[in-house]
Amino acid sequence: IIGFLFITSQAAMATARDGLLPSFLAKLSRYQTPYWSIIISSSIMTILLGMNYSKLLTSQFTLLVTLSNLCILVPYLYTTVA
């Protein structure tokens, strides 16, 4: 989970630098880490992990994971065809 947190925060920072996300996600701390991206990414992960404690929320979490995999699959298929 920690490694995924660092990857998602770096991706959010790079996307914010490109102007596709709010610019505050690209702000760096004095240690050159994207602290707002880390805070928001970890909050989202905590909420999603907390959803696993209920059977109803587990099915919703499974749906979110399936949807995220499908969202990743579409651009992957486009790049494979190209």
JSON list of C-alpha atoms in Angstrom, two decimals, residues 6-80:
[
{"chain": "A", "resi": 6, "resn": "PHE", "atom": "CA", "xyz": [3.94, 7.04, -3.53]},
{"chain": "A", "resi": 7, "resn": "ILE", "atom": "CA", "xyz": [3.13, 6.14, -7.14]},
{"chain": "A", "resi": 8, "resn": "THR", "atom": "CA", "xyz": [-0.32, 7.75, -7.03]},
{"chain": "A", "resi": 9, "resn": "SER", "atom": "CA", "xyz": [0.97, 10.89, -5.33]},
{"chain": "A", "resi": 10, "resn": "GLN", "atom": "CA", "xyz": [3.71, 11.30, -7.94]},
{"chain": "A", "resi": 11, "resn": "ALA", "atom": "CA", "xyz": [1.17, 10.74, -10.72]},
{"chain": "A", "resi": 12, "resn": "ALA", "atom": "CA", "xyz": [-1.15, 13.35, -9.20]},
{"chain": "A", "resi": 13, "resn": "MET", "atom": "CA", "xyz": [1.74, 15.80, -8.92]},
{"chain": "A", "resi": 14, "resn": "ALA", "atom": "CA", "xyz": [2.77, 15.28, -12.55]},
{"chain": "A", "resi": 15, "resn": "THR", "atom": "CA", "xyz": [-0.83, 15.67, -13.73]},
{"chain": "A", "resi": 16, "resn": "ALA", "atom": "CA", "xyz": [-1.19, 18.87, -11.70]},
{"chain": "A", "resi": 17, "resn": "ARG", "atom": "CA", "xyz": [2.01, 20.22, -13.27]},
{"chain": "A", "resi": 18, "resn": "ASP", "atom": "CA", "xyz": [0.47, 19.55, -16.69]},
{"chain": "A", "resi": 19, "resn": "GLY", "atom": "CA", "xyz": [-2.56, 21.60, -15.66]},
{"chain": "A", "resi": 20, "resn": "LEU", "atom": "CA", "xyz": [-5.08, 18.75, -15.63]},
{"chain": "A", "resi": 21, "resn": "LEU", "atom": "CA", "xyz": [-5.54, 18.74, -11.84]},
{"chain": "A", "resi": 22, "resn": "PRO", "atom": "CA", "xyz": [-5.60, 21.62, -9.35]},
{"chain": "A", "resi": 23, "resn": "SER", "atom": "CA", "xyz": [-2.19, 23.25, -8.96]},
{"chain": "A", "resi": 24, "resn": "PHE", "atom": "CA", "xyz": [-2.00, 22.76, -5.18]},
{"chain": "A", "resi": 25, "resn": "LEU", "atom": "CA", "xyz": [-1.38, 19.04, -5.81]},
{"chain": "A", "resi": 26, "resn": "ALA", "atom": "CA", "xyz": [1.98, 19.96, -7.35]},
{"chain": "A", "resi": 27, "resn": "LYS", "atom": "CA", "xyz": [3.27, 21.85, -4.29]},
{"chain": "A", "resi": 28, "resn": "LEU", "atom": "CA", "xyz": [6.39, 20.34, -2.75]},
{"chain": "A", "resi": 29, "resn": "SER", "atom": "CA", "xyz": [7.44, 20.33, 0.87]},
{"chain": "A", "resi": 30, "resn": "ARG", "atom": "CA", "xyz": [10.90, 21.34, 2.01]},
{"chain": "A", "resi": 31, "resn": "TYR", "atom": "CA", "xyz": [11.88, 17.68, 1.54]},
{"chain": "A", "resi": 32, "resn": "GLN", "atom": "CA", "xyz": [10.75, 17.83, -2.12]},
{"chain": "A", "resi": 33, "resn": "THR", "atom": "CA", "xyz": [7.72, 15.58, -1.61]},
{"chain": "A", "resi": 34, "resn": "PRO", "atom": "CA", "xyz": [4.25, 16.35, -3.00]},
{"chain": "A", "resi": 35, "resn": "TYR", "atom": "CA", "xyz": [2.60, 16.59, 0.42]},
{"chain": "A", "resi": 36, "resn": "TRP", "atom": "CA", "xyz": [-0.92, 17.51, -0.73]},
{"chain": "A", "resi": 37, "resn": "SER", "atom": "CA", "xyz": [-0.93, 14.62, -3.20]},
{"chain": "A", "resi": 38, "resn": "ILE", "atom": "CA", "xyz": [0.20, 12.25, -0.45]},
{"chain": "A", "resi": 39, "resn": "ILE", "atom": "CA", "xyz": [-2.46, 13.52, 1.98]},
{"chain": "A", "resi": 40, "resn": "ILE", "atom": "CA", "xyz": [-5.30, 13.23, -0.53]},
{"chain": "A", "resi": 41, "resn": "SER", "atom": "CA", "xyz": [-4.14, 9.86, -1.90]},
{"chain": "A", "resi": 42, "resn": "SER", "atom": "CA", "xyz": [-3.79, 8.39, 1.59]},
{"chain": "A", "resi": 43, "resn": "SER", "atom": "CA", "xyz": [-7.22, 9.73, 2.58]},
{"chain": "A", "resi": 44, "resn": "ILE", "atom": "CA", "xyz": [-8.85, 8.12, -0.44]},
{"chain": "A", "resi": 45, "resn": "MET", "atom": "CA", "xyz": [-7.05, 4.83, 0.25]},
{"chain": "A", "resi": 46, "resn": "THR", "atom": "CA", "xyz": [-8.11, 4.90, 3.90]},
{"chain": "A", "resi": 47, "resn": "ILE", "atom": "CA", "xyz": [-11.75, 5.44, 2.93]},
{"chain": "A", "resi": 48, "resn": "LEU", "atom": "CA", "xyz": [-11.61, 2.62, 0.39]},
{"chain": "A", "resi": 49, "resn": "LEU", "atom": "CA", "xyz": [-9.96, 0.26, 2.86]},
{"chain": "A", "resi": 50, "resn": "GLY", "atom": "CA", "xyz": [-12.52, 1.20, 5.49]},
{"chain": "A", "resi": 51, "resn": "MET", "atom": "CA", "xyz": [-15.27, 0.19, 3.10]},
{"chain": "A", "resi": 52, "resn": "ASN", "atom": "CA", "xyz": [-14.17, -3.45, 3.46]},
{"chain": "A", "resi": 53, "resn": "TYR", "atom": "CA", "xyz": [-15.56, -3.76, 7.00]},
{"chain": "A", "resi": 54, "resn": "SER", "atom": "CA", "xyz": [-19.18, -4.10, 5.88]},
{"chain": "A", "resi": 55, "resn": "LYS", "atom": "CA", "xyz": [-20.57, -6.72, 3.52]},
{"chain": "A", "resi": 56, "resn": "LEU", "atom": "CA", "xyz": [-22.51, -4.08, 1.57]},
{"chain": "A", "resi": 57, "resn": "LEU", "atom": "CA", "xyz": [-19.46, -1.83, 1.42]},
{"chain": "A", "resi": 58, "resn": "THR", "atom": "CA", "xyz": [-17.31, -4.78, 0.33]},
{"chain": "A", "resi": 59, "resn": "SER", "atom": "CA", "xyz": [-19.47, -5.24, -2.74]},
{"chain": "A", "resi": 60, "resn": "GLN", "atom": "CA", "xyz": [-19.20, -1.51, -3.46]},
{"chain": "A", "resi": 61, "resn": "PHE", "atom": "CA", "xyz": [-15.42, -1.71, -3.07]},
{"chain": "A", "resi": 62, "resn": "THR", "atom": "CA", "xyz": [-15.34, -4.65, -5.49]},
{"chain": "A", "resi": 63, "resn": "LEU", "atom": "CA", "xyz": [-17.35, -2.59, -7.97]},
{"chain": "A", "resi": 64, "resn": "LEU", "atom": "CA", "xyz": [-14.90, 0.33, -7.61]},
{"chain": "A", "resi": 65, "resn": "VAL", "atom": "CA", "xyz": [-11.94, -1.96, -8.21]},
{"chain": "A", "resi": 66, "resn": "THR", "atom": "CA", "xyz": [-13.61, -3.46, -11.27]},
{"chain": "A", "resi": 67, "resn": "LEU", "atom": "CA", "xyz": [-14.43, -0.02, -12.66]},
{"chain": "A", "resi": 68, "resn": "SER", "atom": "CA", "xyz": [-10.89, 1.21, -12.07]},
{"chain": "A", "resi": 69, "resn": "ASN", "atom": "CA", "xyz": [-9.49, -1.83, -13.87]},
{"chain": "A", "resi": 70, "resn": "LEU", "atom": "CA", "xyz": [-11.81, -1.19, -16.79]},
{"chain": "A", "resi": 71, "resn": "CYS", "atom": "CA", "xyz": [-10.76, 2.47, -16.90]},
{"chain": "A", "resi": 72, "resn": "ILE", "atom": "CA", "xyz": [-7.12, 1.42, -17.08]},
{"chain": "A", "resi": 73, "resn": "LEU", "atom": "CA", "xyz": [-7.84, -1.27, -19.65]},
{"chain": "A", "resi": 74, "resn": "VAL", "atom": "CA", "xyz": [-9.33, 1.10, -22.27]},
{"chain": "A", "resi": 75, "resn": "PRO", "atom": "CA", "xyz": [-6.22, 3.33, -22.70]},
{"chain": "A", "resi": 76, "resn": "TYR", "atom": "CA", "xyz": [-4.05, 0.23, -22.58]},
{"chain": "A", "resi": 77, "resn": "LEU", "atom": "CA", "xyz": [-5.98, -1.31, -25.46]},
{"chain": "A", "resi": 78, "resn": "TYR", "atom": "CA", "xyz": [-5.67, 1.92, -27.47]},
{"chain": "A", "resi": 79, "resn": "THR", "atom": "CA", "xyz": [-1.90, 1.97, -27.01]},
{"chain": "A", "resi": 80, "resn": "THR", "atom": "CA", "xyz": [-1.66, -1.70, -27.86]}
]
